[in-house]
XYZ file of C-alpha atoms in Angstrom:
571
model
C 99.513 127.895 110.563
C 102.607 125.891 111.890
C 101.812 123.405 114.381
C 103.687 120.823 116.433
C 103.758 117.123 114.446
C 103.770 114.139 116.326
C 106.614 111.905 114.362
C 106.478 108.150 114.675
C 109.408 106.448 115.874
C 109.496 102.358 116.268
C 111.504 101.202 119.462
C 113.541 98.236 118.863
C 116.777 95.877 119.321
C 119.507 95.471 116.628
C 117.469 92.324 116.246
C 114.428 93.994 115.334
C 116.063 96.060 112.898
C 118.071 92.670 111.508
C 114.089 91.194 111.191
C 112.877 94.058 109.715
C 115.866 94.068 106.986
C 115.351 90.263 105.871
C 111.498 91.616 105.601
C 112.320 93.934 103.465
C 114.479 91.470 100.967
C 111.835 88.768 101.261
C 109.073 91.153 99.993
C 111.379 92.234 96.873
C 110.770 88.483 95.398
C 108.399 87.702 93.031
C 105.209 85.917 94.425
C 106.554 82.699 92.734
C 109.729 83.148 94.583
C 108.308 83.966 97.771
C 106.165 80.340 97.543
C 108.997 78.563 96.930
C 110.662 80.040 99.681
C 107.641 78.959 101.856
C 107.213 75.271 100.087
C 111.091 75.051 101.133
C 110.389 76.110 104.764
C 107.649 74.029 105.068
C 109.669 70.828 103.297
C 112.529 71.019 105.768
C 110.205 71.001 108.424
C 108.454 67.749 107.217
C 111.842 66.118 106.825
C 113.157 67.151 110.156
C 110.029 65.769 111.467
C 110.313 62.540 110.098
C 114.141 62.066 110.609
C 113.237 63.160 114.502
C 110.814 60.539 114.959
C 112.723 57.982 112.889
C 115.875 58.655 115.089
C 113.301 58.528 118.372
C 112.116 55.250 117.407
C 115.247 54.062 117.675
C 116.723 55.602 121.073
C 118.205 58.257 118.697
C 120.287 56.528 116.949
C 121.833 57.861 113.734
C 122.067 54.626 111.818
C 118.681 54.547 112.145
C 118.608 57.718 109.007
C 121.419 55.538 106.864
C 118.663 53.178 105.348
C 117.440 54.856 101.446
C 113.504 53.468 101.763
C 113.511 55.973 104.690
C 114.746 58.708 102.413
C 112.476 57.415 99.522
C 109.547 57.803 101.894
C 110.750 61.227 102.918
C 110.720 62.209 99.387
C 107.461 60.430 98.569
C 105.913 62.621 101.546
C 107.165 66.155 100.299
C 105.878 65.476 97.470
C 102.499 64.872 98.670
C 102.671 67.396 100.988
C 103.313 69.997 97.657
C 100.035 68.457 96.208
C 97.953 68.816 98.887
C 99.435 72.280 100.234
C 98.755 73.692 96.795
C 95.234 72.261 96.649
C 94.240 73.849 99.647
C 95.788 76.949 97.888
C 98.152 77.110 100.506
C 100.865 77.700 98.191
C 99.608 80.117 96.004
C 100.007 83.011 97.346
C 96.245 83.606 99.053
C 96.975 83.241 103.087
C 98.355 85.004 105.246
C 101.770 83.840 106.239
C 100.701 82.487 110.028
C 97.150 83.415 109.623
C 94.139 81.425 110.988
C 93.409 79.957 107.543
C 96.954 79.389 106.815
C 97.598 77.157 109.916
C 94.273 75.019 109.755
C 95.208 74.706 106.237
C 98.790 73.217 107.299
C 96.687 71.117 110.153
C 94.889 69.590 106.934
C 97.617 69.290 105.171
C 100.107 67.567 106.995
C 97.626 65.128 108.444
C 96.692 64.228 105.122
C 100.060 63.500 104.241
C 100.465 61.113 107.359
C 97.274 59.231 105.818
C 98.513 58.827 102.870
C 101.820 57.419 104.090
C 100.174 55.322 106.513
C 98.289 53.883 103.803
C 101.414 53.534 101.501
C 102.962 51.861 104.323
C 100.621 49.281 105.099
C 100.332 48.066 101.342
C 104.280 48.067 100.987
C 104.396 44.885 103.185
C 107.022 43.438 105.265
C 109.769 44.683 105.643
C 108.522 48.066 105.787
C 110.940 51.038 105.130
C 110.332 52.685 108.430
C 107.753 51.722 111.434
C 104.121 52.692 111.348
C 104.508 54.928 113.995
C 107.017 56.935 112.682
C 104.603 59.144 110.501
C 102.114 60.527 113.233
C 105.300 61.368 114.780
C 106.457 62.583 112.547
C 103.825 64.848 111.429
C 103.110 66.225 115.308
C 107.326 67.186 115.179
C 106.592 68.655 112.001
C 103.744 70.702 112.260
C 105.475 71.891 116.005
C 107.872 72.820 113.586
C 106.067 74.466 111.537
C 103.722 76.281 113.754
C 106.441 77.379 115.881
C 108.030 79.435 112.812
C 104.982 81.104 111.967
C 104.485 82.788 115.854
C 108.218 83.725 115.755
C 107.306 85.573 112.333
C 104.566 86.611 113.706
C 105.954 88.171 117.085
C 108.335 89.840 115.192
C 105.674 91.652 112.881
C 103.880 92.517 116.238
C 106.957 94.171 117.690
C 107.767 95.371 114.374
C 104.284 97.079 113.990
C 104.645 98.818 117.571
C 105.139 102.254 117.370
C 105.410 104.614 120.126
C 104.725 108.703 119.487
C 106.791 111.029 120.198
C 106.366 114.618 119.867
C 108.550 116.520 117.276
C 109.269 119.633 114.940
C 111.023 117.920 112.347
C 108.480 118.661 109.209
C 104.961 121.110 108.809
C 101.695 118.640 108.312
C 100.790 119.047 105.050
C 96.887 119.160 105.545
C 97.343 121.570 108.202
C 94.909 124.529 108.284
C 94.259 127.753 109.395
C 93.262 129.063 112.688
C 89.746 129.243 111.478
C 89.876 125.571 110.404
C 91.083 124.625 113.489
C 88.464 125.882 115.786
C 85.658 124.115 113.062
C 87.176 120.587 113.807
C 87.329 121.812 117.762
C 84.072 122.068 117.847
C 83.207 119.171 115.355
C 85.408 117.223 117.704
C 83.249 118.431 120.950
C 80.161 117.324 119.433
C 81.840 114.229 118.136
C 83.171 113.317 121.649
C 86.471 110.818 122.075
C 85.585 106.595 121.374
C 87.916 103.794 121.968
C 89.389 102.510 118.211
C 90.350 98.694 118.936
C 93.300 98.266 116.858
C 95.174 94.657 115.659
C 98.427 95.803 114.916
C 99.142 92.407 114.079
C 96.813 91.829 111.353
C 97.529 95.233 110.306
C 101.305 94.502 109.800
C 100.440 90.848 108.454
C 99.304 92.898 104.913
C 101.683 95.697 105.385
C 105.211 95.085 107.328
C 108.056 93.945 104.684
C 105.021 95.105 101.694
C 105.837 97.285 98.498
C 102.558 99.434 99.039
C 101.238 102.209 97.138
C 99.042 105.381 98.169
C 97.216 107.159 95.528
C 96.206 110.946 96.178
C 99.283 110.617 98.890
C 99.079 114.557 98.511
C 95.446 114.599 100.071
C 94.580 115.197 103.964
C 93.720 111.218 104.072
C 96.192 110.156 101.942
C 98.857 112.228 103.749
C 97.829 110.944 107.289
C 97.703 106.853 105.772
C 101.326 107.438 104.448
C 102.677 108.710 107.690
C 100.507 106.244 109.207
C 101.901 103.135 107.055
C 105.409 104.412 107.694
C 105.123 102.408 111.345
C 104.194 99.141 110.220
C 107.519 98.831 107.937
C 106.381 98.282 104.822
C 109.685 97.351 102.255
C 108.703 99.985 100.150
C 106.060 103.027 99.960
C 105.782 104.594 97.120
C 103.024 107.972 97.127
C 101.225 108.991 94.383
C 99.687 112.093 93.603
C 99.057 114.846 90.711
C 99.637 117.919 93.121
C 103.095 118.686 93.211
C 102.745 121.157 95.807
C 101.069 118.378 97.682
C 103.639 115.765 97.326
C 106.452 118.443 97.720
C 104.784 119.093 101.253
C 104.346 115.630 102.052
C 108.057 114.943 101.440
C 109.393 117.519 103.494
C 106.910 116.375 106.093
C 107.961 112.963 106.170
C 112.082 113.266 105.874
C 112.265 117.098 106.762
C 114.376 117.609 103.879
C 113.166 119.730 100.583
C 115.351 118.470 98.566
C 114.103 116.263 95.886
C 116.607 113.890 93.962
C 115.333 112.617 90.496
C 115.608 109.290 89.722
C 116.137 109.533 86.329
C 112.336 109.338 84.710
C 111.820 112.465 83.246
C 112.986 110.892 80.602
C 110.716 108.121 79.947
C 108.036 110.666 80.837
C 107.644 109.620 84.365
C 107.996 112.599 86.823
C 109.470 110.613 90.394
C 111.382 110.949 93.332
C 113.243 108.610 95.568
C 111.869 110.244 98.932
C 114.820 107.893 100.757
C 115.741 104.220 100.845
C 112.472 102.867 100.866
C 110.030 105.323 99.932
C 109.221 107.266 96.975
C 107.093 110.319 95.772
C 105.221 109.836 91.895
C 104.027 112.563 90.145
C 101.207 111.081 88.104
C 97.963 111.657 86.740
C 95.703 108.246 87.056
C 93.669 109.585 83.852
C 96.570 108.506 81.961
C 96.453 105.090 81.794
C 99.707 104.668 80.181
C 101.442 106.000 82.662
C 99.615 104.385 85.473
C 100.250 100.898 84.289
C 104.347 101.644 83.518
C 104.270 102.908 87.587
C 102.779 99.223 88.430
C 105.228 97.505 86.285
C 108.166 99.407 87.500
C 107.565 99.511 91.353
C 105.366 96.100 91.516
C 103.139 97.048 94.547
C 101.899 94.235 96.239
C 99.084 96.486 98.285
C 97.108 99.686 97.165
C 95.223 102.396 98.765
C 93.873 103.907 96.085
C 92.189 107.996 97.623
C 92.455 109.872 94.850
C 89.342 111.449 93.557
C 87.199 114.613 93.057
C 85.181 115.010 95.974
C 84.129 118.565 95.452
C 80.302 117.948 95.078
C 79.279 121.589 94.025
C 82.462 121.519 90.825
C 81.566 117.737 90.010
C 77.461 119.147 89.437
C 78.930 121.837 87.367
C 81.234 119.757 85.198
C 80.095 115.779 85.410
C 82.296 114.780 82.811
C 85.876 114.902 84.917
C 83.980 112.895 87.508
C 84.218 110.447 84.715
C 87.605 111.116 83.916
C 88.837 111.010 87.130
C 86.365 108.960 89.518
C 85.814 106.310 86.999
C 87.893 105.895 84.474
C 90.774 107.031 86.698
C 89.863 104.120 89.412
C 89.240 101.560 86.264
C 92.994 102.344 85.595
C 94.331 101.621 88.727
C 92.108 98.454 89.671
C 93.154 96.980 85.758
C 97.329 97.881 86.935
C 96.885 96.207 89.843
C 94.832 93.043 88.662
C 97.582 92.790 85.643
C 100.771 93.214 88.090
C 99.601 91.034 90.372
C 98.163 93.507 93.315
C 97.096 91.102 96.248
C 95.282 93.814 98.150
C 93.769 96.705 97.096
C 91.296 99.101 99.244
C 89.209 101.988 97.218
C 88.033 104.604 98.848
C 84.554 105.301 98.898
C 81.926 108.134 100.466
C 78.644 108.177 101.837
C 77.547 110.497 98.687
C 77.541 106.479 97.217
C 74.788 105.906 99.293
C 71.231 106.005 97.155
C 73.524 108.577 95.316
C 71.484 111.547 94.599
C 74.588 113.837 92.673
C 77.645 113.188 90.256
C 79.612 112.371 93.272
C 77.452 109.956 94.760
C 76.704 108.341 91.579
C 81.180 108.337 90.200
C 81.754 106.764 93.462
C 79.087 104.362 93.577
C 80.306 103.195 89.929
C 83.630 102.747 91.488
C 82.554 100.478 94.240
C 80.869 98.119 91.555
C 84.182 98.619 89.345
C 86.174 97.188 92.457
C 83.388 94.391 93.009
C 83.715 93.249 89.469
C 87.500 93.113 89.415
C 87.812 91.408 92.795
C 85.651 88.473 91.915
C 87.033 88.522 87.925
C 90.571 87.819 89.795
C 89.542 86.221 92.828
C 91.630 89.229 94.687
C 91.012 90.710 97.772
C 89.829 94.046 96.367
C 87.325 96.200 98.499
C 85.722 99.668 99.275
C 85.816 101.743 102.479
C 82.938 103.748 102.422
C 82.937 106.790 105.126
C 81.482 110.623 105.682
C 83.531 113.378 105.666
C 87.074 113.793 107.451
C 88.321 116.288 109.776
C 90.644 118.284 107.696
C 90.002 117.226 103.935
C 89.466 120.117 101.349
C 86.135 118.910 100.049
C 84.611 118.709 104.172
C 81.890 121.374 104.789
C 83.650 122.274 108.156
C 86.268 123.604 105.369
C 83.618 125.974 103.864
C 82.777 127.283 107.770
C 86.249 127.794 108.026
C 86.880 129.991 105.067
C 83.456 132.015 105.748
C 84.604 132.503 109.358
C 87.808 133.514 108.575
C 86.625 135.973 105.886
C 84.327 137.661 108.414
C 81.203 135.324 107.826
C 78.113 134.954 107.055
C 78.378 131.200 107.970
C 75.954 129.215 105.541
C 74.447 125.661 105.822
C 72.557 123.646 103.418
C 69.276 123.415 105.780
C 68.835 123.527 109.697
C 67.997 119.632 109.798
C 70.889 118.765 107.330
C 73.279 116.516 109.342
C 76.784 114.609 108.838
C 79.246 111.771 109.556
C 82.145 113.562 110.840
C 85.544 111.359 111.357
C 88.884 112.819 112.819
C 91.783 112.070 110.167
C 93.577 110.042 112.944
C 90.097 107.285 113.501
C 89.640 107.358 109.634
C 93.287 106.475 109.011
C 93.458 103.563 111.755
C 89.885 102.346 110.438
C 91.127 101.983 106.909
C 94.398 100.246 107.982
C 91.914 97.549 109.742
C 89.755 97.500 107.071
C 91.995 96.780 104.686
C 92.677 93.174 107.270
C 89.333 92.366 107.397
C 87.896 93.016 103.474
C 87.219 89.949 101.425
C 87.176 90.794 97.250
C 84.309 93.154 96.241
C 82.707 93.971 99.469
C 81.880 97.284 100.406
C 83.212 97.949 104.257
C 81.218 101.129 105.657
C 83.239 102.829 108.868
C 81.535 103.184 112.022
C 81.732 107.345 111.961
C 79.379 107.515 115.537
C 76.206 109.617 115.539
C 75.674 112.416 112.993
C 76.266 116.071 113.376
C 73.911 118.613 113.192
C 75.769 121.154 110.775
C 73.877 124.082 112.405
C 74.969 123.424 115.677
C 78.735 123.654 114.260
C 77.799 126.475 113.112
C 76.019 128.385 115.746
C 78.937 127.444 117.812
C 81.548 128.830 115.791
C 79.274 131.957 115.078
C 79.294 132.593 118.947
C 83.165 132.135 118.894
C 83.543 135.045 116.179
C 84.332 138.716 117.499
C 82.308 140.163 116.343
C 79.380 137.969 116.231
C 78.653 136.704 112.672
C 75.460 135.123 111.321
C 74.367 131.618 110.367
C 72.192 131.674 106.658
C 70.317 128.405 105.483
C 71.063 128.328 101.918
C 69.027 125.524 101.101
C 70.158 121.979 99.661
C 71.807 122.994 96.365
C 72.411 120.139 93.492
C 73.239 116.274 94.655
C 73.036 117.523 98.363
C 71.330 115.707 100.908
C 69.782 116.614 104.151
C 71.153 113.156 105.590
C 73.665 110.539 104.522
C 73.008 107.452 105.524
C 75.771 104.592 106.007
C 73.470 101.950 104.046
C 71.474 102.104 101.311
C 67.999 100.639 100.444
C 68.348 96.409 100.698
C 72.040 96.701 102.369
C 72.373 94.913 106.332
C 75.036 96.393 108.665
C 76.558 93.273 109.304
C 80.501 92.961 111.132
C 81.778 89.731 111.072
C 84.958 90.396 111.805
C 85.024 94.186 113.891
C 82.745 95.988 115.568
C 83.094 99.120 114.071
C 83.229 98.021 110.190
C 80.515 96.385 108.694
C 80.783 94.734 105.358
C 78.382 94.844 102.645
C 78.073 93.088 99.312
C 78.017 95.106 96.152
C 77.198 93.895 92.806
C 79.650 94.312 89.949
C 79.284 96.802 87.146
C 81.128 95.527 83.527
C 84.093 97.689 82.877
C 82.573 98.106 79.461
C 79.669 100.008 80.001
C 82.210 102.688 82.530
C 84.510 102.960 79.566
C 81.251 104.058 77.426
C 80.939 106.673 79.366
C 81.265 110.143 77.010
C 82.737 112.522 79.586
C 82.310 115.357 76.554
C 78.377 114.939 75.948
C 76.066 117.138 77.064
C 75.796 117.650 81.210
C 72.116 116.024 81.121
C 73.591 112.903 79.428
C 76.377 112.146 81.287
C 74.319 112.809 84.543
C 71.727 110.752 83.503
C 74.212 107.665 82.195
C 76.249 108.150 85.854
C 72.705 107.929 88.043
C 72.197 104.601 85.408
C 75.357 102.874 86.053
C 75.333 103.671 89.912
C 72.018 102.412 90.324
C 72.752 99.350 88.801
C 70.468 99.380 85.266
C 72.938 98.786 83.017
C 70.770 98.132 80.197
C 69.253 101.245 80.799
C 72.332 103.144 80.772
C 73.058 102.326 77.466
C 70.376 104.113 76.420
C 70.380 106.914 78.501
C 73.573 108.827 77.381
C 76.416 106.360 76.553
C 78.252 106.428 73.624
C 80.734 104.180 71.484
C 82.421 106.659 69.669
C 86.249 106.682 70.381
C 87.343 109.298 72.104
C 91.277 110.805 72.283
C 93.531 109.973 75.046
C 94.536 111.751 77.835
C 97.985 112.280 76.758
C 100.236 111.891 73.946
C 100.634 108.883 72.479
C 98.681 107.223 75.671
C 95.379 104.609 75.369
C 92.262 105.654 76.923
C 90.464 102.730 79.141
C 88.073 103.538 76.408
C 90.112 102.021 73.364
C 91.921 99.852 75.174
C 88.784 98.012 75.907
C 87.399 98.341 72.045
C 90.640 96.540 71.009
C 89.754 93.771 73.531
């Protein structure tokens, strides 16, 4: 069913535009180039500050600057001001440019430096190079300076990261669904009612404006809605991933209303891509194939990941547990080691509430994940987290999908159990909620989404049962395998605690050894690999072992390509 798109178009001056250009250049450096560009910045500023108040001190004159101690001093103090900066691990790469931490990390560091010249100072002895109250001075004009920078930068990204909607025709949503599907999320939308999302845009376009970022399972309803989403906060480049070509072929015509697809030349190198316009680009890729996923890392360098894809049908996953390892664990191991090797500063998996005191394959594959991302985020000291959330309006794998298809085919409608109840989240809230979460996440934490109050899936039901013509019926079928009646947000010992928003709390998670997921045998018998999942997800490793693992090598995915399995033997 075709349906009106609302296209995002950013308002701005040729000076925006200018800013958002020199954005885009800046974030095409290497991290080492991009400190040095800062440690310059920063440097000038110091010397500015110093030659100001050395010039004050002496009603502005300029023969005051003509004397070499000053300029030895100068020196001395950029110097110490590296040292220190890069102590504080201001230079490394870690804070956000004009961030809270950043700036009382400058505060530190600058007045640290005036210390220490104050203290050079006084045992130099007379005559002294410049006056002692040239440095404190000095260091107020400097950090004005440098603080003054940082909230032009930082206006910028806010204008920058403004977007204002528009309605438009100029491309079909690629998760849109049928007229059936529709009136499921109308009423799941009725029941959910409307709630205020507070949104900073400017923290939001601190991680993402002028950012190479990278969407896995672009092709899905959530990954579809974050790329179109992203698109407004300028990143430099955003490159979407996906194994669905039909997917990603929809998403590109949604996004540049063109179906034309340009190679860029990696067919060869067995790399399936398309430049989707300047800045963005559309992969074909598998993540089981590890090869391939770390040559994508290496050639487009992302510098933030949201990594969706995933099997999240529960009732296939049951029936075959061994792609859940494939996929769900060994394909999110692949990403999360690409990303810690490249040099990946941010990284958000996504997670779902199956994860929860997982009771299925699903549950259990994404729980594994969550401690995956845990243990790589505190291995690397990288800001690596999980968004953990119910089920989204629109997404193949939702059970408003199955109503849908049953109402559409004439019903019966069927529901696990008349208590059995959901998280429901509208695409739009899930998509905003990720973008903030992916602000607010330090490394390994889980953050769970605020989804609201739970959904009674009979009620859905009955209410689209009543809309049919003629009337159809609504059939408990009873929980079936790794259902539950109720998913909860938190699981046994976990707080809801929100330091930093009200509607996402943050939970610690503890880390799971890459070496027991890449034991996994994915081609044992069903019992095994169930019972070696529900080990590893509940956190008894040792058990796990023992339960269904196995160390025999297996083959890789694709020709010629290493499995995380024997890649992690020949470690």
């Amino acid at each position: 069913m075709w349906r009106p798109r609302v296209s995002v178009r950013v308002d701005g001056t040729r000076g925006r535009l200018w800013a958002a250009a020199v954005a885009r250049r800046v974030s095409r450096l290497e991290l080492r180039q991009r400190v040095g560009l800062q440690i310059t910045l920063d440097s000038l500023a110091l010397v500015v500050g110093l030659a100001a108040a050395q010039a004050g001190r002496f009603d502005f004159s300029v023969g005051a600057l003509h004397d070499v101690g000053f300029w030895v001093v100068v020196l001395l103090a950029v110097c110490v001001l590296h040292f220190v900066g890069t102590a504080l691990h201001l230079y490394l790469g870690r804070y956000r440019f004009g961030g809270f931490d950043e700036v009382l990390g400058l505060l530190l560091s600058v007045s640290l430096t005036v210390v220490g010249l104050e203290v050079a100072l006084l045992a130099f002895g007379h005559p002294r190079p410049l006056p002692l109250s040239v440095p404190p001075l000095g260091g107020t004009v400097t950090l004005t300076v440098m603080f003054g920078a940082r909230y032009l930068y930082r206006l910028a990204e806010e204008q920058l990261a403004r977007p204002s909607a528009e309605t438009g025709t100029d491309g079909a949503d690629p998760a849109a669904g049928s007229g059936a599907l529709d009136a499921a999320e109308a009423e799941a939308a009725a029941l959910l009612g409307r709630r205020p999302i507070g949104v900073d845009a400017g923290a939001i376009a601190g991680y993402v404006t002028g950012r190479r970022v990278l969407v896995t399972g672009a092709g899905g309803a959530v990954g579809s809605a974050l790329c179109r989403a992203l698109r407004a906060y300028h990143p430099a480049e955003l490159v979407m991933l996906d194994r669905d070509e039909s997917a990603l072929r929809a998403l590109a015509l949604a996004l540049r209303g063109r179906a034309d697809l340009p190679g860029d030349g990696l067919a060869s190198e067995g790399l399936a891509g398309d430049d989707a316009g300047p800045d963005e680009t559309v992969v074909l890729c598998d993540i089981r194939d590890v090869d391939m996923v770390a040559a994508l890392f290496a050639r487009y360098r992302p510098e933030v990941v949201f990594h969706t894809a995933a099997l999240t049908h529960l009732p296939l996953l049951e029936r075959f547990p061994g792609e859940s390892v494939k996929t769900n664990v060994w394909g999110t191991l692949s990403v999360l080691e690409a990303a810690a090797t490249h040099g990946v500063a941010r990284l958000l998996n996504l997670s779902t509430l199956s994860a929860t005191d997982a009771v299925g394959v699903l549950g259990y594959s994404k729980r594994i994940t969550e401690r995956l991302t845990a243990h790589v985020a505190r291995e690397h000291g990288v800001a690596y987290v999980s968004a953990r959330f119910g089920e989204v309006l629109g997404a193949g794998a939702s059970a408003l999908t199955v109503l849908a298809r049953q109402l559409a085919a004439g019903g019966p409608l069927t529901v696990p159990d008349q208590d059995a109840v959901r998280h429901f989240l509208a695409v739009d809230d899930a998509v905003t909620l990720l973008l903030q979460a992916g602000a607010v996440g330090s490394g390994g934490d889980v953050l769970v989404l605020d989804m609201g109050k739970p959904i009674r899936l009979a009620d859905i039901a009955r209410r689209l049962a009543a809309r049919a013509d003629p009337a159809v019926g609504v059939v408990y079928a009873g929980l079936g395998a790794g259902e539950k009646l109720y998913e909860a947000p938190f699981g046994i010992g976990e707080t809801d605690d929100r330091p930093h928003h009200p509607l996402i709390s943050e939970v610690p998670v503890p880390p799971l050894d890459p070496g027991l997921a890449v034991e996994l045998d994915p081609w044992a018998d069903d019992e095994k690999i169930r019972a070696a999942l529900r080990e590893l997800g509940r956190g008894d490793d040792l058990t796990a072992i023992t339960a269904g693992l196995t160390r025999i090598p297996r083959q890789a995915t694709g020709p010629g390509s290493a499995s995380p399995h024997r890649r992690h033997q020949a470690d």
